[in-house]
Amino acid sequence: MRRPTFLFLLFASSLTAALAASQSASNNGAPQQRAAAATRAPSGIEVSSLDRGTNACTDFFQFACGGWMAANPMPADRQRWGRFNQLQEDNFAILRQILENPAGDADQRKASDYFAACMDEGTIEARGTEPLVAELRGIAALKTKDDLLPLVAHLHTLGVNALFRLGSRTDLRDATRQVANIDQGGLGMPDRDYYLKTDARSLEIKQKYAAHVQKMLGLISTADVPGSVWSASGQAVVALETQLAEAAMDRTARRDPAATDHMMQVGIWMELTPGLDWASYMMAAGTPRFDQINVAVPEYFKALGVILSLTPLDDLKAYLAWQLVNTSAEMLPKAYADADFDFFSRTLGGQQQQLPRWQRCVTQTDDQLGEALGKAYVEKAFGPAAKADTLKMVEGIKTAMNQDIQAAEWMSADTKRAAQAKLAAVVDRIGYPDKWRDYSTIRVTRDDALGNLERAIAFERARDLSKIGQPVDRSEWSMTPPTVNAYYSSARNNINFPAGILQTPFYRQGRDAAVNYGGAGAVVGHELTHGFDDQGRKFDASGNLKNWWTEADTKAYEQRSGCIADQYSQYVVAGDTNLNGKLTLGENTADNGGVRLALMAYLAGPGASKATAPPVMDGYTPEQRFFIGFAQIWCENRRPEFERLRATTDPHSSGKYRVNGVVSNMPEFQKAFNCKADAPMVRQNQCRVW
Ligand SMILES: [Zn+2]
């Protein structure tokens, strides 16, 4: 199971070097730097992570992170190695301790059993393909296409990514209720571009993918499955997925919520795809009754009907067998897990070695039973001081945003009022859910890793489907407590900060406030700004997709956000790949707004008094420490393969541009580091939305 992705996350993946400070002072473009005697107080910035040989006004990311990057070369078992990963590794060590010492309640013991079964490679090896045999036989037994959708419904219950997805979602136009939603899906590679691009590198990857599919189908052909004819069908599977990719809407177009807003009566939906027997799907899936459904991409389903009618039955069986084994690979014998690693991690991400098994099993347990594990994590790692401090920051940053909206010369009074009402309605949630998920109905045993995975997915699937037609439960979280991440939900109009991110380097109790505001404060500002980015601004205070902008204000907004899209499209990663400024627009808007709001809140709060903002610490002024604190959360090294993968799939820019893209738009930065007007970190055409 690959990790699910959520809307609006801060960072799409997963340390702690308390590095000994030894640094040589050299030119850093910081004339405000005071005498050495005044520099002893530790601020919380990581002085040893700096590269003082680089001028802050030339390349701030290199200045703030160059020491860290040199001291932290890429480990063989990583695609990216940064401060996020370091913190996640710390969190994982705590989780491992919890999982290996099952002293807690029933849920915690269940998580421990899940972890133990995942770790038991001997049993997994000894059982071989046996845990898959029943499902493979079901696929091989498919007699006609009339029976296809009930079989797909069953495979969806096991988490298999076959053809499309059907589940619940919040009604875009009535955020109080959940509705049925059906959407495109069914691709094995991470994006439709991998199937459709025709440059040499893309073609090579596609060919390696076909070989991988072929290999996995060859592995399962050793299972005792009468009538299976899929062992040589790699190319046929890729040909089918390519047709699905052609029909799918691309990632950038999907950023517009209206593009996937097609609520219709069930009868209309069925007329749209006359060849597909949805009634038999719903019966087999056990969906509740519903009259209306959102068909996210109608063109996809029209095409799907045609594609399925033209595809030979044996190719469909091979495709389903491939998607089944692809979902299960990590809980199957080593030959499967190794092949899976080889394509998805080595070829696509440049990773040279597998992560240690225990880390993969912690990830699995967190994915499937996250709140069972999260409860124990919070007890160990999250105190009331972190919560109280974060709340204070949130309050200050909301006040700053209110002032920022009020001062925006380009907005009319009416739109300002609506924006301020939306801001006032934002709910903040810090640490962990008030109400923990009840996993008591999932059966977990210590000798059935794949069965545990399938039952946990089936539990989540049933929970998701049961929401159709029900009111929204606003207490739910989309991330587990140990997650090093945060999110904004446009449908709930809330900002969410799991306990896992409210740790060093983002936040440390008692540390210089400038550094806490540059770290955790910038994260808070980022999530808050998402409510007003190119997607978020289209939802109102109650979470409904509803336009509250005047036409003139929309135009002014788009001109400003267009500046940011153009700016980031210029940035190149891996020496040959441009970022997609439209795909990353929401995140870049949130980064730019978030840092400015956090700085405003800092200067109006702890930064306003010498007692809480010493004029010099570690040789830097409060504003300089704020910016260094911000930049240092993004210190990272990345493999070129990973850079290219993310440029296609990730709505976030890479760390270097998350730092330099933001500071080069800020006169506040130019002033703090006394940069000359023509310095590289001072853009001539500075972009600003918020
Ligand atoms: Zn974000």
XYZ file of C-alpha atoms and ligand atoms in Angstrom:
691
model
C 0.000 0.000 0.000
C 1.484 3.306 -0.941
C 0.752 6.250 1.306
C -2.458 8.094 0.548
C -2.162 11.750 -0.306
C -4.279 14.490 1.185
C -5.267 17.838 -0.084
C -3.158 20.714 1.096
C -0.396 19.009 2.871
C 2.644 20.884 3.874
C 5.089 18.261 2.776
C 4.475 15.025 0.952
C 6.648 12.646 2.909
C 8.581 11.987 5.943
C 15.728 13.422 12.315
C 17.947 15.083 14.579
C 21.168 16.276 14.428
C 21.898 18.360 17.407
C 25.106 19.257 15.739
C 28.077 20.399 17.700
C 28.678 24.000 16.924
C 32.011 24.839 15.492
C 32.051 27.505 12.889
C 34.371 29.901 11.314
C 33.170 33.435 10.933
C 33.471 34.804 7.448
C 31.531 37.096 5.195
C 27.820 36.368 5.361
C 26.401 39.627 4.106
C 25.144 40.520 7.552
C 26.497 43.879 8.664
C 24.212 43.909 11.701
C 26.299 41.106 13.104
C 27.741 42.249 16.424
C 30.909 41.595 18.300
C 31.850 38.059 19.249
C 31.285 38.671 22.948
C 27.587 39.239 22.302
C 27.188 36.090 20.247
C 27.405 33.396 22.892
C 23.730 33.117 23.747
C 22.299 30.124 21.868
C 19.204 31.039 19.888
C 18.097 27.698 18.569
C 19.316 28.291 15.042
C 21.823 25.635 14.090
C 25.007 27.597 13.642
C 26.928 24.562 12.420
C 24.364 24.073 9.653
C 25.237 27.452 8.112
C 27.597 27.953 5.211
C 29.111 31.301 6.128
C 31.261 31.223 3.032
C 28.128 31.953 1.017
C 26.579 35.396 1.103
C 23.017 35.279 2.456
C 21.961 37.732 -0.268
C 23.340 35.500 -3.042
C 21.807 32.124 -2.146
C 20.023 32.070 1.196
C 19.268 28.350 1.098
C 22.976 27.569 0.679
C 23.868 30.082 3.413
C 21.362 28.639 5.902
C 21.764 24.965 4.993
C 25.145 24.517 3.306
C 26.813 23.243 6.478
C 23.981 20.823 7.081
C 24.014 19.536 3.503
C 27.769 18.900 3.617
C 27.526 17.130 6.984
C 24.508 15.021 5.974
C 25.186 13.272 2.693
C 22.381 11.266 1.156
C 22.015 7.865 2.876
C 21.847 4.937 0.424
C 18.347 4.056 1.637
C 16.807 7.481 0.950
C 15.565 9.493 -2.018
C 15.580 12.697 -0.043
C 17.324 13.402 3.243
C 16.333 16.512 5.138
C 15.313 17.895 8.506
C 11.800 16.481 8.030
C 13.250 13.017 7.583
C 15.479 13.419 10.604
C 12.519 14.380 12.772
C 10.481 11.549 11.328
C 13.247 9.132 12.189
C 13.154 10.369 15.803
C 9.407 9.865 15.856
C 9.832 6.404 14.365
C 12.237 5.428 17.132
C 9.566 6.375 19.689
C 6.940 4.434 17.748
C 9.163 1.382 17.533
C 9.623 1.427 21.283
C 5.862 1.587 21.731
C 5.286 -1.237 19.264
C 7.900 -3.527 20.759
C 6.598 -3.040 24.310
C 2.909 -3.819 24.147
C 1.916 -2.627 27.597
C -0.994 -0.428 26.613
C -4.689 -0.868 25.901
C -6.300 -3.274 23.438
C -5.758 -0.943 20.478
C -2.079 -0.555 21.265
C -1.666 -4.337 21.526
C -3.389 -4.645 18.172
C -0.876 -2.227 16.668
C 1.945 -4.257 18.248
C 0.609 -7.469 16.725
C 0.324 -5.787 13.352
C 3.923 -4.626 13.573
C 5.126 -8.057 14.744
C 3.447 -9.830 11.817
C 4.995 -7.336 9.396
C 8.436 -7.929 10.960
C 8.117 -11.708 10.786
C 9.819 -12.197 7.445
C 10.361 -15.908 8.167
C 6.625 -16.596 8.244
C 6.012 -14.332 5.249
C 8.666 -16.254 3.289
C 7.381 -19.662 4.380
C 3.809 -18.876 3.339
C 4.949 -17.728 -0.099
C 2.125 -16.781 -2.475
C -0.440 -18.823 -0.527
C -2.133 -15.729 0.999
C -2.869 -14.486 -2.548
C -4.154 -17.722 -4.031
C -7.854 -17.280 -3.241
C -7.908 -13.799 -4.793
C -5.938 -14.887 -7.857
C -8.325 -17.797 -8.379
C -11.214 -15.371 -8.226
C -9.612 -13.306 -10.982
C -8.760 -16.350 -13.130
C -12.343 -17.581 -12.820
C -13.796 -14.438 -14.435
C -15.936 -15.835 -17.283
C -17.461 -12.763 -18.912
C -17.140 -9.004 -18.717
C -20.597 -8.930 -17.133
C -18.970 -10.203 -13.960
C -16.139 -7.679 -14.055
C -17.547 -4.909 -11.839
C -18.546 -7.147 -8.902
C -14.998 -8.535 -8.965
C -13.556 -5.000 -9.073
C -15.777 -4.091 -6.095
C -14.326 -6.990 -4.125
C -10.751 -6.012 -5.054
C -11.465 -2.409 -4.024
C -12.343 -3.766 -0.585
C -8.771 -5.079 -0.377
C -7.336 -1.721 -1.420
C -6.537 -2.752 -4.986
C -6.228 0.254 -7.300
C -8.349 -1.101 -10.143
C -9.793 1.112 -12.910
C -11.446 3.799 -10.716
C -12.272 4.752 -7.133
C -15.665 5.037 -5.494
C -16.082 6.391 -1.986
C -17.509 9.231 0.054
C -16.532 12.874 0.046
C -17.880 16.096 1.445
C -20.433 17.656 -0.882
C -18.607 20.555 -2.527
C -21.716 22.727 -2.323
C -23.010 21.640 1.072
C -20.134 21.023 3.452
C -22.432 19.568 6.123
C -23.064 16.319 4.273
C -21.171 13.421 2.707
C -21.996 12.208 -0.773
C -20.959 9.381 -3.073
C -18.021 10.230 -5.299
C -16.513 8.317 -8.182
C -13.197 9.270 -9.726
C -10.527 8.158 -12.171
C -7.824 5.743 -10.980
C -6.164 2.471 -11.803
C -2.673 3.573 -12.862
C 0.369 1.742 -11.483
C 2.827 4.584 -12.139
C 2.560 7.824 -10.130
C 1.141 10.089 -12.831
C -0.500 9.975 -16.251
C 2.538 11.803 -17.689
C 4.611 8.628 -17.255
C 2.383 6.896 -19.815
C 1.975 9.745 -22.262
C 5.284 11.601 -22.503
C 7.484 10.594 -25.423
C 10.927 11.951 -24.531
C 13.718 9.389 -24.261
C 13.788 9.313 -20.459
C 10.025 8.820 -20.145
C 10.065 6.043 -22.745
C 12.851 4.271 -20.918
C 10.945 4.414 -17.633
C 7.811 3.111 -19.318
C 9.751 0.199 -20.756
C 11.220 -0.607 -17.321
C 7.735 -0.449 -15.880
C 6.471 -2.994 -18.410
C 9.376 -5.259 -17.452
C 8.478 -4.838 -13.784
C 4.815 -5.725 -14.371
C 5.999 -8.719 -16.363
C 8.288 -9.799 -13.550
C 5.562 -9.591 -10.900
C 3.130 -11.522 -13.082
C 5.850 -14.130 -13.594
C 6.304 -14.426 -9.822
C 2.627 -15.043 -9.148
C 2.420 -17.598 -11.942
C 4.119 -19.976 -9.497
C 0.944 -19.898 -7.386
C -1.495 -22.762 -7.825
C -4.125 -21.000 -9.938
C -5.795 -23.107 -12.624
C -6.545 -21.218 -15.818
C -4.264 -18.245 -15.205
C -2.815 -16.999 -18.476
C -1.148 -13.796 -17.368
C 2.502 -14.709 -17.032
C 3.537 -12.908 -20.252
C 1.103 -9.979 -20.206
C 3.302 -7.060 -19.063
C 2.944 -5.101 -22.316
C -0.804 -5.680 -22.469
C -1.218 -4.315 -18.932
C 0.798 -1.202 -19.765
C -1.199 -0.713 -22.978
C -4.430 -0.802 -20.961
C -3.088 1.588 -18.323
C -1.948 3.933 -21.098
C -5.525 4.118 -22.366
C -6.714 4.894 -18.823
C -4.029 7.604 -18.577
C -5.201 9.169 -21.852
C -8.735 9.368 -20.482
C -7.669 10.801 -17.114
C -7.684 14.508 -16.261
C -4.206 15.854 -15.536
C -3.044 16.869 -12.086
C -2.808 20.590 -12.789
C -6.309 20.819 -14.292
C -7.648 18.971 -11.238
C -6.505 21.819 -8.982
C -9.623 23.750 -9.972
C -12.370 22.357 -7.710
C -15.009 23.156 -10.352
C -13.228 20.819 -12.788
C -14.207 17.764 -10.712
C -17.627 19.036 -9.595
C -20.286 17.041 -11.465
C -23.083 16.050 -9.134
C -25.755 14.049 -10.956
C -28.692 11.730 -10.427
C -27.709 8.072 -10.339
C -29.811 7.437 -13.481
C -27.857 10.051 -15.456
C -24.579 8.515 -14.312
C -25.691 5.096 -15.528
C -26.758 6.496 -18.908
C -23.326 8.057 -19.275
C -21.665 4.620 -19.308
C -24.218 2.174 -20.732
C -21.759 -0.734 -20.838
C -20.985 -0.646 -17.117
C -23.287 -2.380 -14.658
C -23.003 -0.064 -11.671
C -25.868 -1.734 -9.801
C -23.863 -4.955 -9.606
C -20.811 -2.986 -8.436
C -22.722 -1.263 -5.640
C -24.330 -4.525 -4.535
C -20.939 -6.241 -4.317
C -19.257 -3.238 -2.669
C -22.022 -2.922 -0.083
C -22.538 0.798 -0.611
C -25.482 2.448 1.133
C -28.340 3.569 -1.138
C -27.912 6.977 -2.744
C -29.777 9.037 -5.347
C -27.001 11.366 -6.378
C -23.330 10.917 -7.058
C -20.460 13.241 -7.930
C -18.824 11.915 -11.098
C -15.508 13.739 -10.782
C -14.393 13.233 -14.396
C -17.345 12.243 -16.621
C -15.123 12.023 -19.714
C -13.020 9.382 -17.978
C -16.016 7.139 -17.362
C -17.325 7.566 -20.903
C -13.935 6.457 -22.175
C -13.709 3.653 -19.615
C -16.859 2.016 -20.992
C -15.328 1.975 -24.467
C -11.895 0.816 -23.272
C -13.366 -2.099 -21.334
C -15.534 -3.194 -24.246
C -12.486 -3.328 -26.540
C -9.994 -4.948 -24.154
C -9.702 -8.770 -24.309
C -10.882 -10.514 -21.139
C -7.477 -12.122 -20.562
C -5.802 -8.707 -20.572
C -8.285 -7.454 -17.988
C -7.512 -10.469 -15.796
C -3.778 -9.807 -16.128
C -4.342 -6.154 -15.209
C -6.328 -7.056 -12.081
C -3.778 -9.707 -11.060
C -1.006 -7.105 -11.452
C -2.842 -4.469 -9.432
C -3.529 -7.039 -6.694
C 0.086 -8.084 -6.368
C 1.231 -4.464 -6.610
C -0.940 -3.561 -3.605
C 0.322 -6.529 -1.608
C 4.046 -6.523 -2.489
C 5.383 -5.298 0.848
C 3.661 -8.100 2.753
C 4.779 -10.825 0.327
C 8.084 -12.749 0.204
C 11.361 -10.964 -0.431
C 11.349 -11.538 -4.208
C 8.177 -9.431 -4.495
C 9.272 -6.702 -2.094
C 12.660 -6.477 -3.844
C 11.134 -6.173 -7.307
C 8.721 -3.538 -6.024
C 11.622 -1.597 -4.505
C 13.672 -1.902 -7.662
C 11.159 -0.143 -9.866
C 9.260 2.230 -7.599
C 12.140 3.327 -5.350
C 15.324 2.745 -7.340
C 14.238 3.531 -10.895
C 11.743 6.288 -10.082
C 13.395 7.761 -6.983
C 17.093 6.930 -7.267
C 17.141 5.121 -3.909
C 19.963 2.580 -3.701
C 18.941 0.447 -0.732
C 15.759 -0.609 1.007
C 14.890 1.146 4.252
C 15.369 -1.144 7.240
C 12.401 -3.490 7.622
C 11.415 -2.017 10.969
C 10.979 1.439 9.436
C 8.795 0.082 6.684
C 6.722 -1.796 9.231
C 6.327 1.275 11.456
C 5.084 3.154 8.375
C 2.645 0.350 7.574
C 1.324 0.265 11.129
C 0.941 4.052 11.201
C -0.880 3.940 7.851
C -3.343 1.251 8.888
C -3.803 1.658 12.660
C -2.489 5.190 13.079
C -4.751 6.387 15.853
C -4.157 3.253 17.938
C -0.459 3.990 17.767
C -0.927 7.761 17.955
C -2.531 7.697 21.375
C 0.606 6.183 22.930
C 2.875 8.491 20.907
C 1.118 11.609 22.174
C 1.527 10.466 25.785
C 5.268 10.116 25.280
C 6.101 13.016 23.001
C 3.600 15.857 23.299
C 3.114 18.085 26.299
C 0.645 20.856 27.226
C 3.329 23.554 26.788
C 3.701 22.773 23.074
C -0.048 22.985 22.656
C -0.344 26.276 24.560
C 2.586 27.861 22.701
C 1.210 26.790 19.339
C -2.214 28.191 20.192
C -0.621 31.522 21.045
C 1.198 31.546 17.714
C -2.013 30.681 15.890
C -3.811 33.603 17.547
C -1.040 36.047 16.645
C -0.880 34.822 13.071
C -4.637 35.078 12.632
C -4.460 38.664 13.873
C -1.655 39.350 11.395
C -3.705 37.905 8.552
C -6.673 40.016 9.503
C -4.484 43.131 9.309
C -2.943 41.938 6.061
C -6.378 41.560 4.457
C -7.477 44.935 5.805
C -4.374 46.597 4.318
C -4.635 44.931 0.868
C -4.979 47.841 -1.562
C -6.113 45.591 -4.381
C -9.234 44.227 -2.619
C -12.647 45.863 -2.405
C -14.335 46.414 0.956
C -16.951 43.716 0.218
C -14.418 41.029 -0.579
C -12.343 42.029 2.436
C -15.349 41.561 4.706
C -16.007 38.092 3.289
C -12.321 37.159 3.615
C -12.233 38.338 7.210
C -15.386 36.393 8.010
C -13.787 33.276 6.547
C -10.625 33.870 8.570
C -12.631 34.337 11.776
C -14.337 30.989 11.134
C -11.095 28.976 10.747
C -10.960 26.285 13.425
C -7.530 25.291 14.722
C -6.695 21.805 15.911
C -3.424 21.008 17.559
C -1.795 17.698 18.378
C -4.340 14.897 18.142
C -8.054 14.139 17.808
C -10.474 14.629 20.708
C -12.066 11.302 19.878
C -9.966 8.271 18.940
C -10.964 5.848 16.213
C -12.273 2.506 17.449
C -10.452 -0.375 15.753
C -12.002 -3.121 17.859
C -13.649 -4.882 14.899
C -10.406 -5.452 12.948
C -8.915 -8.899 13.440
C -5.120 -8.775 13.655
C -2.938 -11.852 14.147
C 0.822 -12.150 14.596
C 1.283 -14.618 11.723
C -0.704 -13.090 8.873
C 0.895 -9.883 7.602
C -1.029 -9.696 4.332
C -4.323 -10.703 5.911
C -3.874 -7.969 8.535
C -3.242 -5.400 5.801
C -6.303 -6.515 3.848
C -8.562 -6.495 6.909
C -7.347 -3.053 7.967
C -7.981 -1.694 4.472
C -11.404 -3.361 4.365
C -12.240 -1.734 7.731
C -11.298 1.716 6.419
C -13.144 1.091 3.173
C -16.353 0.138 5.001
C -15.986 3.170 7.270
C -15.579 5.416 4.231
C -18.567 3.990 2.328
C -20.808 4.110 5.398
C -20.455 7.902 5.422
C -22.363 8.296 2.145
C -25.563 10.185 2.917
C -24.457 10.957 6.475
C -23.673 14.336 8.023
C -20.009 15.324 8.135
C -18.142 14.294 11.286
C -16.001 17.350 11.922
C -13.963 15.659 14.629
C -12.062 13.440 12.184
C -8.413 13.943 11.302
C -6.798 13.148 7.956
C -3.346 12.683 9.467
C -2.174 10.557 12.368
C -0.604 12.206 15.454
C 3.053 11.166 14.791
C 2.974 12.590 11.253
C 5.605 15.245 10.453
C 3.192 17.341 8.438
C 0.184 19.640 8.706
C -2.858 20.454 6.583
C -5.694 22.826 5.841
C -9.087 21.433 4.880
C -11.121 23.694 2.589
C -14.307 21.685 3.266
C -13.909 22.017 7.054
C -12.173 25.395 7.027
C -9.780 24.125 9.676
C -6.014 24.018 10.177
C -4.466 20.876 11.653
C -1.085 20.369 13.286
C -0.278 16.796 14.338
C 1.907 16.384 17.432
C 4.616 14.907 15.191
C 5.510 18.255 13.624
C 5.469 20.344 16.807
C 9.007 19.210 17.652
C 12.573 20.340 16.919
C 13.481 21.817 14.413
C 10.017 23.378 14.061
C 9.434 24.111 17.708
C 11.232 23.692 20.987
C 9.938 24.922 24.288
C 12.029 27.756 25.723
C 13.952 28.376 22.503
C 14.376 31.878 21.057
C 10.907 32.897 19.864
C 12.332 34.191 16.557
C 13.355 30.651 15.650
C 10.078 29.086 16.818
C 8.133 31.623 14.717
C 10.402 30.995 11.713
C 9.769 27.238 12.074
C 6.393 26.319 13.574
C 5.034 29.850 12.985
C 5.750 29.646 9.267
C 3.946 26.274 9.183
C 0.910 27.813 10.896
C 0.966 30.763 8.487
C 1.317 28.364 5.557
C -1.761 26.342 6.492
C -3.811 29.450 7.229
C -2.863 30.935 3.849
C -4.117 27.764 2.119
C -7.619 28.990 2.925
C -6.862 31.876 0.572
C -4.745 30.242 -2.153
C -5.902 29.529 -5.715
C -8.054 26.609 -4.479
C -8.927 27.646 -0.941
C -10.210 31.080 -1.951
C -13.017 29.383 -3.894
C -14.559 27.989 -0.688
C -16.501 30.111 1.789
C -16.362 30.321 5.589
C -18.535 27.212 5.938
C -16.464 25.135 3.510
C -18.828 25.400 0.526
C -17.593 25.890 -3.026
C -19.071 29.369 -3.441
C -17.724 32.492 -5.041
C -17.413 35.380 -2.584
C -15.156 37.503 -4.779
C -16.149 40.435 -6.950
C -15.088 40.160 -10.567
C -12.518 42.926 -10.244
C -11.027 41.351 -7.112
C -10.803 37.972 -8.861
C -8.869 39.617 -11.690
C -6.512 41.367 -9.284
C -5.989 38.092 -7.400
C -5.230 36.152 -10.561
C -2.741 38.745 -11.702
C -0.928 38.418 -8.374
C -1.010 34.635 -8.257
C 0.055 34.538 -11.925
C 3.223 36.341 -10.896
C 4.008 33.517 -8.446
C 3.198 30.818 -11.021
C 5.586 32.445 -13.513
C 8.300 32.870 -10.877
C 8.389 29.204 -9.858
C 8.095 27.904 -13.434
C 11.547 29.420 -14.001
C 13.164 27.240 -11.342
C 15.109 24.201 -12.547
C 15.762 20.986 -10.579
C 18.181 18.129 -11.373
C 19.807 20.385 -13.953
C 17.162 19.699 -16.601
C 13.611 19.883 -15.253
C 11.521 22.997 -14.673
C 9.072 23.167 -11.790
C 5.417 23.437 -12.821
C 4.382 26.848 -11.458
C 0.675 26.094 -11.873
C 0.844 22.713 -10.117
C 2.779 24.238 -7.211
C 0.868 27.534 -7.099
C -1.179 26.795 -3.978
C 1.830 25.632 -1.968
C 4.015 28.506 -3.117
C 1.280 31.006 -2.293
C 1.005 29.415 1.154
C 4.788 29.501 1.664
C 5.025 33.174 0.683
C 2.020 34.265 2.739
C 2.914 32.030 5.668
C 6.385 33.455 6.234
C 5.189 37.051 5.993
C 2.335 36.421 8.442
C 4.612 34.593 10.880
C 7.073 37.504 10.746
C 4.292 40.048 11.321
C 3.035 38.009 14.290
C 6.535 37.663 15.699
C 7.278 41.382 15.441
C 3.957 42.303 17.053
C 4.380 39.610 19.741
C 7.619 38.395 21.338
C 9.676 40.402 18.823
C 8.321 43.662 20.247
C 10.228 43.387 23.517
C 13.952 43.113 24.180
C 13.214 40.678 27.001
C 11.799 38.125 24.564
C 13.805 39.237 21.531
C 17.449 39.819 22.484
C 18.990 42.164 19.883
C 21.796 39.708 19.158
C 22.017 35.951 19.602
C 24.592 33.765 17.886
C 25.617 36.920 16.051
C 22.242 37.550 14.452
C 19.420 40.030 14.885
C 15.877 38.870 15.681
C 14.750 39.227 12.029
C 17.832 37.357 10.799
C 17.213 34.554 13.297
C 13.615 34.347 12.147
C 14.645 33.892 8.498
C 17.423 31.433 9.344
C 15.002 29.441 11.526
C 12.598 29.308 8.593
C 15.212 28.260 6.039
C 16.690 25.590 8.279
C 13.473 23.557 8.428
C 13.996 23.008 4.693
C 17.635 21.849 4.740
C 17.786 18.738 2.568
C 19.636 16.751 -0.077
C 17.707 15.165 -2.960
C 18.534 12.617 -5.621
C 18.054 13.847 -9.205
C 15.620 11.002 -9.988
C 13.560 12.077 -6.998
C 13.649 15.741 -8.111
C 12.238 14.788 -11.505
C 9.596 12.509 -9.986
C 8.443 15.271 -7.667
C 8.466 17.952 -10.348
C 5.764 15.835 -12.035
C 3.723 14.768 -9.021
C 4.356 17.042 -6.037
C 2.377 20.265 -5.568
C 5.250 21.458 -3.331
C 8.490 22.958 -4.642
C 11.806 21.481 -3.556
C 13.400 22.841 -0.347
C 15.811 25.198 -2.073
C 13.017 27.057 -3.843
C 10.680 26.963 -0.879
C 13.350 29.110 0.783
C 14.824 31.234 -2.017
C 11.491 31.677 -3.811
C 10.004 33.199 -0.656
C 12.799 35.391 0.688
C 13.542 36.906 -2.728
C 9.970 38.252 -2.745
C 10.359 39.959 0.646
C 11.634 43.507 1.209
C 11.707 42.473 4.892
C 14.422 39.949 4.067
C 16.386 42.424 1.976
C 16.338 44.821 4.924
C 17.183 42.191 7.547
C 20.320 41.092 5.685
C 21.063 44.479 4.163
C 21.081 43.049 0.631
C 21.941 45.310 -2.285
C 19.116 46.024 -4.715
C 20.734 43.925 -7.426
C 21.519 40.900 -5.235
C 20.209 37.517 -6.477
C 17.951 37.212 -3.392
C 16.187 40.468 -4.345
C 13.824 39.814 -7.233
C 13.211 42.780 -9.496
C 9.561 41.855 -9.929
C 8.581 40.824 -6.414
C 5.398 38.754 -6.287
C 2.934 39.027 -3.473
C -0.557 37.690 -2.939
C -0.669 37.759 0.874
Zn 0.626 23.229 2.007
